[in-house]
Short mmCIF file of C-alpha atoms in Angstrom, two decimals:
data_model
loop_
_atom_site.label_atom_id
_atom_site.label_comp_id
_atom_site.label_asym_id
_atom_site.label_seq_id
_atom_site.Cartn_x
_atom_site.Cartn_y
_atom_site.Cartn_z
CA MET A 1 0.00 0.00 0.00
CA GLU A 2 1.31 3.40 -1.01
CA THR A 3 1.16 6.09 1.66
CA LYS A 4 3.06 8.90 0.02
CA MET A 5 2.76 11.02 -3.07
CA PHE A 6 5.69 12.93 -4.48
CA ALA A 7 6.74 16.04 -6.31
CA TYR A 8 9.61 15.64 -8.74
CA LYS A 9 12.39 18.15 -8.07
CA CYS A 10 14.78 18.91 -10.89
CA ASP A 11 18.27 17.79 -9.88
CA ASN A 12 19.81 20.76 -11.68
CA CYS A 13 17.63 23.83 -11.04
CA GLY A 14 15.28 22.67 -8.27
CA GLU A 15 12.04 23.29 -10.20
CA LEU A 16 9.17 21.21 -8.76
CA HIS A 17 6.88 19.17 -10.99
CA HIS A 18 3.75 17.10 -10.47
CA PRO A 19 2.77 14.97 -12.28
CA LYS A 20 6.10 13.58 -13.43
CA HIS A 21 7.72 15.02 -16.55
CA TYR A 22 10.54 13.48 -18.51
CA VAL A 23 12.30 16.81 -19.01
CA CYS A 24 12.44 19.80 -16.62
CA ARG A 25 10.23 22.65 -17.88
CA LYS A 26 12.80 25.26 -16.82
CA CYS A 27 16.27 23.90 -17.67
CA GLY A 28 15.77 20.77 -19.77
CA CYS A 29 17.47 18.49 -17.21
CA ARG A 30 16.26 14.88 -17.18
CA ASP A 31 17.13 13.94 -13.60
CA PHE A 32 14.71 14.41 -10.72
CA VAL A 33 14.57 13.56 -7.02
CA GLU A 34 11.34 12.67 -5.24
CA VAL A 35 10.08 15.11 -2.61
CA PRO A 36 7.09 14.06 -0.46
CA LEU A 37 3.92 16.11 -1.04
CA GLU A 38 2.07 16.40 2.25
CA GLY A 39 0.59 18.77 4.79
CA GLU A 40 -2.03 21.46 4.47
CA VAL A 41 -3.27 22.74 1.13
CA ILE A 42 -5.46 25.60 -0.07
CA LEU A 43 -8.52 24.75 -2.14
CA LEU A 44 -8.39 26.77 -5.39
CA THR A 45 -11.54 25.40 -7.04
CA TYR A 46 -13.83 22.39 -6.80
CA THR A 47 -16.85 20.59 -8.21
CA LYS A 48 -19.26 17.82 -7.31
CA VAL A 49 -19.70 15.44 -10.24
CA TYR A 50 -22.97 13.55 -10.61
CA ASN A 51 -22.27 11.52 -13.78
CA LEU A 52 -19.21 9.53 -12.87
CA PRO A 53 -17.29 7.35 -15.30
CA GLU A 54 -17.43 3.57 -15.35
CA GLY A 55 -16.15 1.96 -12.15
CA TYR A 56 -17.35 4.48 -9.55
CA MET A 57 -20.47 3.20 -7.77
CA LYS A 58 -21.37 6.45 -5.98
CA PRO A 59 -24.10 9.04 -6.58
CA PHE A 60 -21.50 11.83 -6.75
CA MET A 61 -17.90 12.65 -5.94
CA ALA A 62 -16.10 15.89 -5.16
CA PHE A 63 -12.89 16.92 -6.91
CA GLY A 64 -10.67 19.94 -6.54
CA ILE A 65 -7.48 21.69 -7.50
CA VAL A 66 -5.33 22.61 -4.50
CA ARG A 67 -2.08 24.44 -3.82
CA PHE A 68 0.62 23.07 -1.53
CA GLU A 69 2.78 25.32 0.63
CA ASN A 70 5.65 24.81 -1.82
CA GLY A 71 3.48 26.36 -4.57
CA LEU A 72 2.67 23.20 -6.52
CA THR A 73 -0.91 22.83 -7.69
CA VAL A 74 -2.49 19.42 -8.23
CA SER A 75 -5.88 17.80 -8.81
CA GLY A 76 -7.38 15.27 -6.44
CA GLN A 77 -10.44 13.78 -4.83
CA ILE A 78 -12.05 15.59 -1.91
CA GLU A 79 -13.86 14.16 1.09
CA CYS A 80 -15.35 17.09 2.94
CA GLU A 81 -18.98 18.17 3.37
CA GLU A 82 -18.77 21.97 3.15
CA LEU A 83 -16.46 23.41 0.51
CA HIS A 84 -15.44 26.93 -0.39
CA ILE A 85 -12.60 28.46 -2.39
CA GLY A 86 -9.65 29.39 -0.18
CA MET A 87 -10.35 26.90 2.61
CA LYS A 88 -7.62 24.71 4.07
CA LEU A 89 -7.65 20.94 3.64
CA ARG A 90 -5.28 18.22 4.78
CA THR A 91 -3.51 15.84 2.43
CA THR A 92 -4.11 12.11 2.68
CA VAL A 93 -3.20 9.31 0.29
CA GLY A 94 -5.67 6.54 -0.41
CA VAL A 95 -7.29 4.35 -3.05
CA ILE A 96 -8.64 6.59 -5.78
CA LYS A 97 -9.69 3.82 -8.14
CA GLU A 98 -10.19 0.12 -7.72
CA GLY A 99 -8.67 -1.71 -10.66
CA VAL A 100 -8.71 -5.38 -11.62
CA GLY A 101 -5.91 -6.89 -9.53
CA LYS A 102 -4.48 -3.45 -8.83
CA ASP A 103 -5.70 -0.48 -6.86
CA TYR A 104 -4.62 3.03 -7.79
CA TYR A 105 -3.44 5.42 -5.06
CA GLY A 106 -3.51 9.18 -5.06
CA PHE A 107 -4.47 12.36 -3.21
CA ILE A 108 -7.66 12.48 -1.18
CA PHE A 109 -7.95 15.88 0.48
CA LYS A 110 -9.99 15.99 3.70
CA GLY A 111 -11.36 18.61 6.07
CA ILE A 112 -9.25 19.79 8.98
CA MET B 1 2.91 27.97 -51.09
CA ARG B 2 -0.29 27.09 -52.96
CA GLN B 3 -3.61 28.58 -51.88
CA VAL B 4 -6.26 26.11 -50.70
CA GLY B 5 -10.05 26.31 -50.87
CA ILE B 6 -13.10 24.27 -49.94
CA VAL B 7 -15.33 23.23 -52.83
CA GLY B 8 -17.61 20.64 -51.24
CA VAL B 9 -19.35 20.08 -47.90
CA GLY B 10 -21.42 17.22 -46.48
CA HIS B 11 -23.01 16.55 -43.10
CA THR B 12 -25.21 13.83 -41.61
CA ARG B 13 -27.90 14.75 -39.13
CA PHE B 14 -26.24 14.65 -35.72
CA GLY B 15 -27.94 12.68 -32.94
CA LYS B 16 -28.58 8.95 -33.12
CA TRP B 17 -27.30 7.48 -36.40
CA SER B 18 -29.76 4.92 -37.66
CA GLY B 19 -28.55 4.64 -41.25
CA GLY B 20 -26.39 1.54 -40.81
CA THR B 21 -22.78 1.09 -39.76
CA PHE B 22 -20.12 3.58 -38.70
CA MET B 23 -18.67 3.28 -42.21
CA ASP B 24 -22.09 3.98 -43.77
CA MET B 25 -22.24 7.19 -41.72
CA LEU B 26 -18.81 8.35 -42.90
CA CYS B 27 -19.72 7.48 -46.50
CA ALA B 28 -22.98 9.46 -46.31
CA ALA B 29 -21.16 12.67 -45.34
CA ALA B 30 -18.33 12.02 -47.82
CA VAL B 31 -20.62 11.40 -50.80
CA GLU B 32 -22.61 14.55 -50.02
CA ALA B 33 -19.39 16.61 -50.05
CA LEU B 34 -18.20 15.02 -53.31
CA ASP B 35 -21.61 15.55 -54.93
CA ASP B 36 -21.63 19.15 -53.72
CA ALA B 37 -18.31 19.71 -55.49
CA GLY B 38 -19.49 17.91 -58.61
CA VAL B 39 -16.93 15.09 -58.36
CA LYS B 40 -17.87 12.06 -60.45
CA LEU B 41 -17.16 8.89 -58.49
CA ARG B 42 -15.48 6.90 -61.23
CA GLU B 43 -12.00 6.34 -62.58
CA GLY B 44 -10.16 9.64 -62.79
CA HIS B 45 -12.06 11.14 -59.82
CA GLY B 46 -8.98 13.20 -58.96
CA ILE B 47 -9.06 12.71 -55.16
CA ASP B 48 -5.42 12.31 -54.13
CA GLN B 49 -5.77 11.86 -50.38
CA VAL B 50 -8.41 11.04 -47.76
CA PHE B 51 -8.10 11.98 -44.09
CA VAL B 52 -10.59 10.59 -41.57
CA ALA B 53 -10.82 12.27 -38.16
CA SER B 54 -12.07 10.05 -35.36
CA MET B 55 -11.16 9.97 -31.69
CA GLY B 56 -12.74 6.67 -30.76
CA SER B 57 -13.35 4.41 -33.73
CA GLY B 58 -10.86 1.89 -32.36
CA MET B 59 -12.07 2.02 -28.74
CA VAL B 60 -15.79 2.55 -29.25
CA ASN B 61 -16.57 0.95 -32.59
CA ARG B 62 -13.81 -1.67 -32.63
CA GLN B 63 -12.66 -0.43 -36.01
CA SER B 64 -9.17 0.77 -36.88
CA GLY B 65 -7.68 1.72 -40.24
CA VAL B 66 -10.87 3.67 -40.91
CA ALA B 67 -9.48 5.91 -43.66
CA SER B 68 -8.27 2.93 -45.69
CA ALA B 69 -11.68 1.32 -45.32
CA LEU B 70 -13.46 4.51 -46.37
CA VAL B 71 -11.32 4.87 -49.50
CA ASP B 72 -12.25 1.34 -50.48
CA SER B 73 -15.92 1.76 -49.64
CA LEU B 74 -16.11 4.85 -51.87
CA ASN B 75 -13.93 3.22 -54.54
CA LEU B 76 -11.45 6.08 -54.37
CA ARG B 77 -8.47 3.71 -54.63
CA PRO B 78 -5.54 4.28 -55.02
CA ALA B 79 -5.91 7.57 -53.10
CA MET B 80 -3.62 7.97 -50.08
CA ALA B 81 -5.35 7.53 -46.71
CA GLU B 82 -4.72 8.27 -43.03
CA THR B 83 -6.85 8.28 -39.88
CA ILE B 84 -6.22 11.26 -37.60
CA GLU B 85 -6.72 11.21 -33.84
CA ASN B 86 -6.31 14.42 -31.86
CA GLY B 87 -9.09 14.08 -29.28
CA PRO B 88 -12.06 16.39 -29.88
CA ALA B 89 -9.81 18.55 -32.10
CA SER B 90 -9.31 15.65 -34.55
CA GLY B 91 -11.58 17.27 -37.14
CA ALA B 92 -9.75 20.59 -37.43
CA SER B 93 -6.42 18.75 -37.29
CA ALA B 94 -7.46 16.66 -40.29
CA VAL B 95 -8.48 19.80 -42.19
CA LYS B 96 -5.10 21.31 -41.30
CA LEU B 97 -3.31 18.24 -42.65
CA GLY B 98 -5.40 18.42 -45.81
CA TYR B 99 -4.36 22.04 -46.19
CA MET B 100 -0.70 21.09 -45.71
CA ALA B 101 -0.91 18.27 -48.24
CA ILE B 102 -2.20 20.66 -50.91
CA ALA B 103 -0.12 23.70 -49.97
CA SER B 104 3.03 21.58 -50.17
CA GLY B 105 2.22 20.49 -53.71
CA LEU B 106 1.82 16.82 -52.78
CA CYS B 107 -1.91 16.79 -53.60
CA ASP B 108 -4.44 18.73 -55.68
CA ALA B 109 -7.63 17.49 -53.97
CA VAL B 110 -8.11 16.09 -50.46
CA LEU B 111 -11.27 14.69 -48.89
CA VAL B 112 -11.54 15.21 -45.12
CA VAL B 113 -14.21 13.29 -43.21
CA GLY B 114 -14.79 13.47 -39.45
CA GLY B 115 -17.05 11.04 -37.64
CA GLU B 116 -17.91 9.47 -34.32
CA MET B 117 -20.55 6.94 -33.36
CA MET B 118 -20.81 7.16 -29.58
CA ARG B 119 -24.42 6.21 -28.95
CA VAL B 120 -23.58 2.49 -29.18
CA ILE B 121 -22.08 2.56 -25.66
CA SER B 122 -23.55 3.49 -22.28
CA GLY B 123 -23.22 6.94 -20.75
CA TRP B 124 -20.80 5.54 -18.17
CA GLU B 125 -18.59 4.00 -20.82
CA GLY B 126 -18.77 7.15 -22.93
CA THR B 127 -17.75 9.39 -20.03
CA ASP B 128 -14.85 7.04 -19.33
CA PHE B 129 -13.79 6.91 -22.99
CA VAL B 130 -13.72 10.70 -23.35
CA ALA B 131 -11.80 11.02 -20.05
CA THR B 132 -8.95 8.88 -21.42
CA MET B 133 -7.58 12.04 -23.04
CA LEU B 134 -6.81 13.46 -19.57
CA HIS B 135 -3.46 12.96 -17.84
CA THR B 136 -3.46 9.27 -16.88
CA GLU B 137 -1.77 9.40 -13.46
CA GLY B 138 -2.60 12.99 -12.50
CA GLU B 139 -6.25 13.10 -13.58
CA TYR B 140 -7.89 10.09 -15.27
CA ASN B 141 -7.06 7.59 -12.51
CA TYR B 142 -8.82 9.87 -9.99
CA GLY B 143 -12.15 9.57 -11.80
CA LEU B 144 -11.78 13.11 -13.14
CA THR B 145 -13.69 13.81 -16.34
CA LEU B 146 -14.04 16.64 -18.85
CA PRO B 147 -17.26 17.88 -17.16
CA ALA B 148 -15.37 17.86 -13.83
CA PHE B 149 -12.72 20.21 -15.19
CA ALA B 150 -15.38 22.35 -16.84
CA GLY B 151 -17.20 22.58 -13.50
CA MET B 152 -14.03 23.66 -11.68
CA PHE B 153 -13.21 26.14 -14.46
CA THR B 154 -16.73 27.59 -14.33
CA ARG B 155 -16.53 28.06 -10.56
CA LEU B 156 -13.28 30.04 -10.97
CA CYS B 157 -14.85 32.25 -13.66
CA MET B 158 -17.84 32.88 -11.39
CA GLU B 159 -15.53 33.86 -8.54
CA LYS B 160 -13.20 36.00 -10.66
CA TYR B 161 -15.49 37.61 -13.25
CA GLY B 162 -19.01 37.33 -11.84
CA VAL B 163 -20.30 34.82 -14.41
CA THR B 164 -23.64 33.41 -13.21
CA GLU B 165 -25.53 30.19 -13.87
CA LYS B 166 -28.07 32.33 -15.72
CA ASP B 167 -25.33 33.57 -18.07
CA LEU B 168 -24.53 29.98 -18.98
CA SER B 169 -28.23 29.40 -19.64
CA ILE B 170 -28.44 32.52 -21.84
CA VAL B 171 -25.66 31.12 -24.07
CA SER B 172 -27.37 27.72 -24.09
CA VAL B 173 -30.78 29.11 -25.11
CA LYS B 174 -29.17 31.20 -27.86
CA ASN B 175 -27.49 28.11 -29.33
CA HIS B 176 -30.68 26.06 -29.10
CA GLU B 177 -32.52 28.85 -30.95
CA ASN B 178 -29.91 28.77 -33.72
CA ALA B 179 -30.10 24.98 -33.99
CA MET B 180 -33.81 25.20 -34.76
CA HIS B 181 -32.77 26.60 -38.17
CA ASN B 182 -30.10 23.96 -38.79
CA PRO B 183 -31.57 20.80 -40.33
CA VAL B 184 -28.57 18.67 -39.27
CA ALA B 185 -28.67 19.69 -35.59
CA HIS B 186 -29.10 17.05 -32.90
CA ILE B 187 -31.34 18.87 -30.40
CA ARG B 188 -34.39 20.53 -31.94
CA LEU B 189 -35.97 22.29 -28.99
CA VAL B 190 -35.55 25.65 -27.29
CA PRO B 191 -35.61 25.49 -23.51
CA SER B 192 -37.26 28.34 -21.63
CA LEU B 193 -34.65 30.52 -19.93
CA TYR B 194 -37.02 30.92 -17.00
CA ALA B 195 -37.51 27.16 -16.65
CA ILE B 196 -33.84 26.22 -16.70
CA ALA B 197 -32.48 29.20 -14.77
CA GLU B 198 -35.09 30.75 -12.52
CA ASP B 199 -38.04 28.45 -11.89
CA GLU B 200 -38.30 27.02 -8.36
CA ASP B 201 -38.12 23.59 -10.02
CA ALA B 202 -34.98 24.47 -12.06
CA ASN B 203 -33.00 21.96 -9.97
CA VAL B 204 -35.20 19.19 -11.36
CA ILE B 205 -35.59 20.53 -14.91
CA ASN B 206 -31.91 21.38 -15.18
CA PRO B 207 -30.01 19.21 -12.68
CA TYR B 208 -26.33 19.52 -11.86
CA VAL B 209 -23.87 17.50 -13.93
CA ALA B 210 -20.70 18.89 -12.39
CA ASP B 211 -21.69 21.80 -10.20
CA PRO B 212 -22.06 24.66 -10.97
CA LEU B 213 -22.62 23.23 -14.49
CA ARG B 214 -26.09 21.88 -15.18
CA MET B 215 -27.51 19.69 -17.91
CA TYR B 216 -28.35 22.62 -20.21
CA HIS B 217 -24.81 23.93 -19.84
CA VAL B 218 -23.25 20.77 -21.28
CA CYS B 219 -23.29 19.34 -24.83
CA PRO B 220 -25.14 16.10 -25.59
CA VAL B 221 -23.58 12.80 -26.71
CA SER B 222 -24.07 12.52 -30.45
CA ASP B 223 -23.38 10.33 -33.45
CA GLY B 224 -22.56 12.09 -36.69
CA ALA B 225 -20.20 12.75 -39.57
CA ALA B 226 -19.16 15.79 -41.59
CA ALA B 227 -16.99 16.13 -44.67
CA VAL B 228 -15.22 18.80 -46.70
CA LEU B 229 -13.43 18.58 -50.04
CA LEU B 230 -10.31 20.75 -50.26
CA CYS B 231 -8.60 21.69 -53.51
CA ALA B 232 -5.72 23.80 -54.73
CA MET B 233 -7.03 27.17 -55.90
CA ASP B 234 -5.12 26.67 -59.15
CA VAL B 235 -7.32 23.64 -60.00
CA LYS B 236 -10.61 25.11 -58.74
CA ASP B 237 -12.15 25.04 -62.21
CA ARG B 238 -12.37 21.25 -61.99
CA PHE B 239 -15.18 21.65 -59.44
CA LEU B 240 -18.74 22.87 -59.48
CA LYS B 241 -18.70 25.24 -56.51
CA LYS B 242 -16.76 28.44 -56.07
CA PRO B 243 -14.12 27.74 -53.39
CA VAL B 244 -14.19 29.22 -49.93
CA LYS B 245 -10.56 29.97 -49.15
CA ILE B 246 -8.70 28.68 -46.11
CA ALA B 247 -7.02 31.95 -45.16
CA GLY B 248 -5.40 31.03 -41.88
CA ILE B 249 -4.72 28.11 -39.56
CA GLY B 250 -3.23 28.29 -36.07
CA GLN B 251 -2.67 25.57 -33.52
CA ALA B 252 -1.23 25.56 -30.01
CA THR B 253 -0.83 23.23 -27.05
CA ASP B 254 -0.92 23.73 -23.29
CA THR B 255 -0.06 21.61 -20.24
CA HIS B 256 -1.63 18.15 -20.22
CA ALA B 257 -2.48 18.31 -16.50
CA VAL B 258 -4.84 21.26 -16.06
CA ALA B 259 -3.66 21.95 -12.48
CA GLU B 260 -0.17 22.81 -13.78
CA ARG B 261 -1.37 25.95 -15.59
CA GLU B 262 -0.04 29.16 -14.15
CA ILE B 263 -3.36 31.01 -14.49
CA PRO B 264 -6.18 28.48 -14.16
CA THR B 265 -8.79 30.71 -15.87
CA ASP B 266 -6.55 31.10 -18.94
CA LEU B 267 -7.22 29.21 -22.15
CA LEU B 268 -3.73 29.91 -23.41
CA ALA B 269 -3.85 27.50 -26.36
CA VAL B 270 -7.04 29.14 -27.66
CA ARG B 271 -5.41 32.55 -27.52
CA VAL B 272 -2.18 31.46 -29.22
CA ALA B 273 -3.97 29.37 -31.88
CA ALA B 274 -6.22 32.33 -32.76
CA GLU B 275 -3.28 34.77 -32.85
CA ARG B 276 -1.44 32.46 -35.23
CA ALA B 277 -4.48 32.06 -37.48
CA TYR B 278 -5.11 35.84 -37.55
CA LYS B 279 -1.46 36.48 -38.45
CA MET B 280 -1.49 33.95 -41.29
CA ALA B 281 -4.78 35.31 -42.66
CA GLY B 282 -3.72 38.94 -42.26
CA VAL B 283 -6.85 39.80 -40.28
CA THR B 284 -7.79 40.71 -36.71
CA ALA B 285 -10.67 39.75 -34.45
CA LYS B 286 -12.54 42.83 -35.72
CA ASP B 287 -12.62 41.37 -39.24
CA ILE B 288 -14.49 38.20 -38.21
CA ASP B 289 -18.16 38.21 -39.25
CA VAL B 290 -19.21 34.82 -37.89
CA ALA B 291 -17.61 32.29 -35.53
CA GLU B 292 -18.03 28.70 -34.49
CA LEU B 293 -16.54 28.27 -31.01
CA HIS B 294 -16.12 24.96 -29.18
CA ASP B 295 -18.91 25.13 -26.56
CA ALA B 296 -18.75 21.59 -25.21
CA PHE B 297 -19.57 23.45 -21.98
CA GLN B 298 -21.23 26.86 -22.13
CA ILE B 299 -18.47 28.49 -20.12
CA LEU B 300 -16.09 27.68 -22.96
CA GLU B 301 -18.02 29.76 -25.48
CA ILE B 302 -17.86 32.70 -23.06
CA VAL B 303 -14.13 32.44 -22.32
CA GLU B 304 -13.13 31.52 -25.88
CA SER B 305 -14.99 34.63 -27.12
CA GLU B 306 -12.58 36.62 -24.92
CA GLU B 307 -9.44 34.65 -25.79
CA VAL B 308 -9.96 35.11 -29.56
CA GLY B 309 -10.30 38.85 -29.01
CA PHE B 310 -14.01 39.49 -29.54
CA PHE B 311 -14.46 40.88 -26.02
CA PRO B 312 -12.15 42.02 -23.20
CA ARG B 313 -11.20 39.43 -20.59
CA GLY B 314 -13.99 38.81 -18.11
CA GLU B 315 -16.66 40.44 -20.29
CA GLY B 316 -17.78 37.59 -22.54
CA HIS B 317 -20.76 36.83 -20.32
CA LEU B 318 -21.77 40.51 -20.35
CA ALA B 319 -21.74 40.48 -24.17
CA ALA B 320 -23.91 37.34 -24.18
CA ARG B 321 -26.37 39.06 -21.81
CA LEU B 322 -26.62 42.00 -24.26
CA GLY B 323 -27.28 39.68 -27.22
CA ASP B 324 -24.00 40.61 -28.95
CA THR B 325 -23.39 36.97 -29.92
CA LYS B 326 -26.82 36.34 -31.41
CA ILE B 327 -27.48 36.31 -35.15
CA GLY B 328 -27.86 40.00 -35.95
CA GLY B 329 -25.63 40.92 -33.01
CA ARG B 330 -22.11 42.32 -33.05
CA ILE B 331 -20.42 38.95 -33.65
CA PRO B 332 -22.74 35.96 -34.14
CA ILE B 333 -21.32 32.86 -32.43
CA ASN B 334 -22.38 29.27 -33.08
CA THR B 335 -25.02 29.96 -35.72
CA SER B 336 -25.10 26.18 -36.28
CA GLY B 337 -26.35 25.64 -32.73
CA GLY B 338 -22.82 24.90 -31.53
CA LEU B 339 -21.82 21.73 -29.76
CA LYS B 340 -24.57 22.42 -27.24
CA ALA B 341 -27.48 21.98 -29.64
CA LYS B 342 -26.06 20.84 -32.97
CA GLY B 343 -24.28 18.07 -31.05
CA HIS B 344 -20.71 16.92 -30.47
CA PRO B 345 -19.62 13.72 -32.22
CA LEU B 346 -16.00 14.27 -31.22
CA GLY B 347 -14.06 13.58 -34.45
CA ALA B 348 -16.80 15.18 -36.56
CA THR B 349 -17.00 18.45 -34.64
CA GLY B 350 -14.02 20.30 -36.12
CA VAL B 351 -15.10 19.40 -39.66
CA SER B 352 -18.71 20.30 -38.87
CA GLN B 353 -17.62 23.77 -37.71
CA ILE B 354 -15.91 24.28 -41.08
CA VAL B 355 -19.04 23.06 -42.91
CA GLU B 356 -21.13 25.69 -41.08
CA LEU B 357 -18.67 28.47 -41.96
CA VAL B 358 -18.67 27.41 -45.62
CA ARG B 359 -22.47 27.51 -45.64
CA GLN B 360 -22.40 30.98 -44.06
CA LEU B 361 -19.77 32.28 -46.50
CA ARG B 362 -21.66 30.86 -49.47
CA GLY B 363 -24.90 32.46 -48.24
CA GLU B 364 -26.53 29.03 -47.87
CA ALA B 365 -27.34 29.12 -44.13
CA GLU B 366 -31.05 29.48 -44.60
CA GLY B 367 -32.88 30.76 -41.53
CA ARG B 368 -29.63 31.49 -39.69
CA GLN B 369 -27.66 33.41 -42.31
CA VAL B 370 -25.35 36.18 -41.17
CA GLN B 371 -25.94 38.79 -43.85
CA GLY B 372 -22.86 39.77 -45.81
CA ALA B 373 -20.52 37.40 -43.96
CA LYS B 374 -17.07 37.47 -45.56
CA VAL B 375 -14.71 36.04 -42.94
CA GLY B 376 -15.36 33.21 -40.46
CA LEU B 377 -13.41 31.75 -37.52
CA ALA B 378 -13.65 28.23 -36.09
CA VAL B 379 -12.07 27.11 -32.82
CA ASN B 380 -11.78 23.35 -32.21
CA PHE B 381 -10.72 22.51 -28.65
CA GLY B 382 -8.97 19.27 -27.68
CA GLY B 383 -8.63 17.84 -24.18
CA PHE B 384 -9.45 20.51 -21.63
CA GLY B 385 -7.68 23.06 -23.83
CA ASN B 386 -4.35 21.28 -24.22
CA ASN B 387 -4.54 21.19 -28.03
CA VAL B 388 -6.51 23.81 -29.96
CA VAL B 389 -6.86 24.47 -33.67
CA ALA B 390 -8.20 27.77 -35.06
CA THR B 391 -9.18 28.06 -38.73
CA ILE B 392 -10.12 31.19 -40.69
CA LEU B 393 -12.11 31.01 -43.92
CA THR B 394 -13.00 33.75 -46.36
CA ASN B 395 -15.10 34.08 -49.49
CA GLN B 396 -12.90 36.94 -50.67
CA GLU B 397 -10.58 35.88 -53.48
CA GLU B 398 -7.25 37.54 -54.06
CA ASP B 399 -4.50 37.12 -56.60
#
């Protein structure tokens, strides 16, 4: 079970990336080191989706784009009743999709 | 570089295709375009190349090598053939490649057909299929979908610019009104603005899909095909119809993962694609008489109308409120009914937008004609804006 998600820090210039890129967007370097992405985030925008794709047996799910303290912005699932832009959430890592013989792990942001 | 024009257009009725197989649907649009141009389907037909635009023929219809099959079905052998996949921008990409094939001197005449038959799968499967264009690890695996990103984008535009749910409904009703005059449109009804935006039962009549986006703010799932025949201007006399010239094409990409964009309310690729197309055509936004913008979600028509330079940033919804984008308004947008009401068979959409502009520039858009239209702009939007193609057509010939 995976418990951590990472940013990918350019080994040459330090630029942070997520998701992973093959080449650094700033300097073109191809080497990265993993930096854990955790802690509090700021909710930038969100939605509740009522027509989910195949494989999600729920009436709706919430998704958002958040910003970490290091400035990186990522998408993820949200488990929190009341949402508003600018609120703080905490980062957790959990199963985001149940696959056949393999579960997928990713960000699930929760209320504080 | 050779000049390129469009001498034939064809279009099936969008909606639920009931005329046979996927290939039958492509053939129906193709034959209409060839007939329109006066091409005789026999030896010496003069078609050098066929491009077929389709995002999901392999995944949805279990058919690959579609362009080769279409060439054979139409007996256009030994024409060259390729299938083009660029998400929902496949159609405009195929037109661009047709332009390049002629401009380079490789071909004199190119048939471009776009088509998608999506109504053979369930809504769940369809939503999943379309979402495969998102970033696999950063988006798709989370259950994120195109409507999800459109919902998040809409919320930001509401917060930043004061766009309201009613504004989205105003754009939707306008496009439904236009579609009533388009015989190939999917949805042939005009919802009441009051019912979908203000009635106490609006939550039931117009339920949320991805809040704050509701059902009438999102395009339907459609089958359909559209076709255009391109030719070199120096061989235009071989064809029946006067060509509509392809004056400019621009294309641009943006980050695959939407969250990585520096300004999340920006549609950078739309802006850059339009700038490139304007530059090539030698025109500005002020010269455009009619536009087909990619309104898979109504917020996109509003923001695209800003990004292509029709209105200042943050004022697209105000222009829609004033009726500036209606037929007869300052800049009519989506006279065809747009993706919202004409329908959105992914690979067909970019070609369909070009078909509508050709009809407008020929003066054939009965019931929805923009009087005196000389220059038209189409914006075909792939992914959630990570690959956008802008095309400018004109009926003005030059030497």
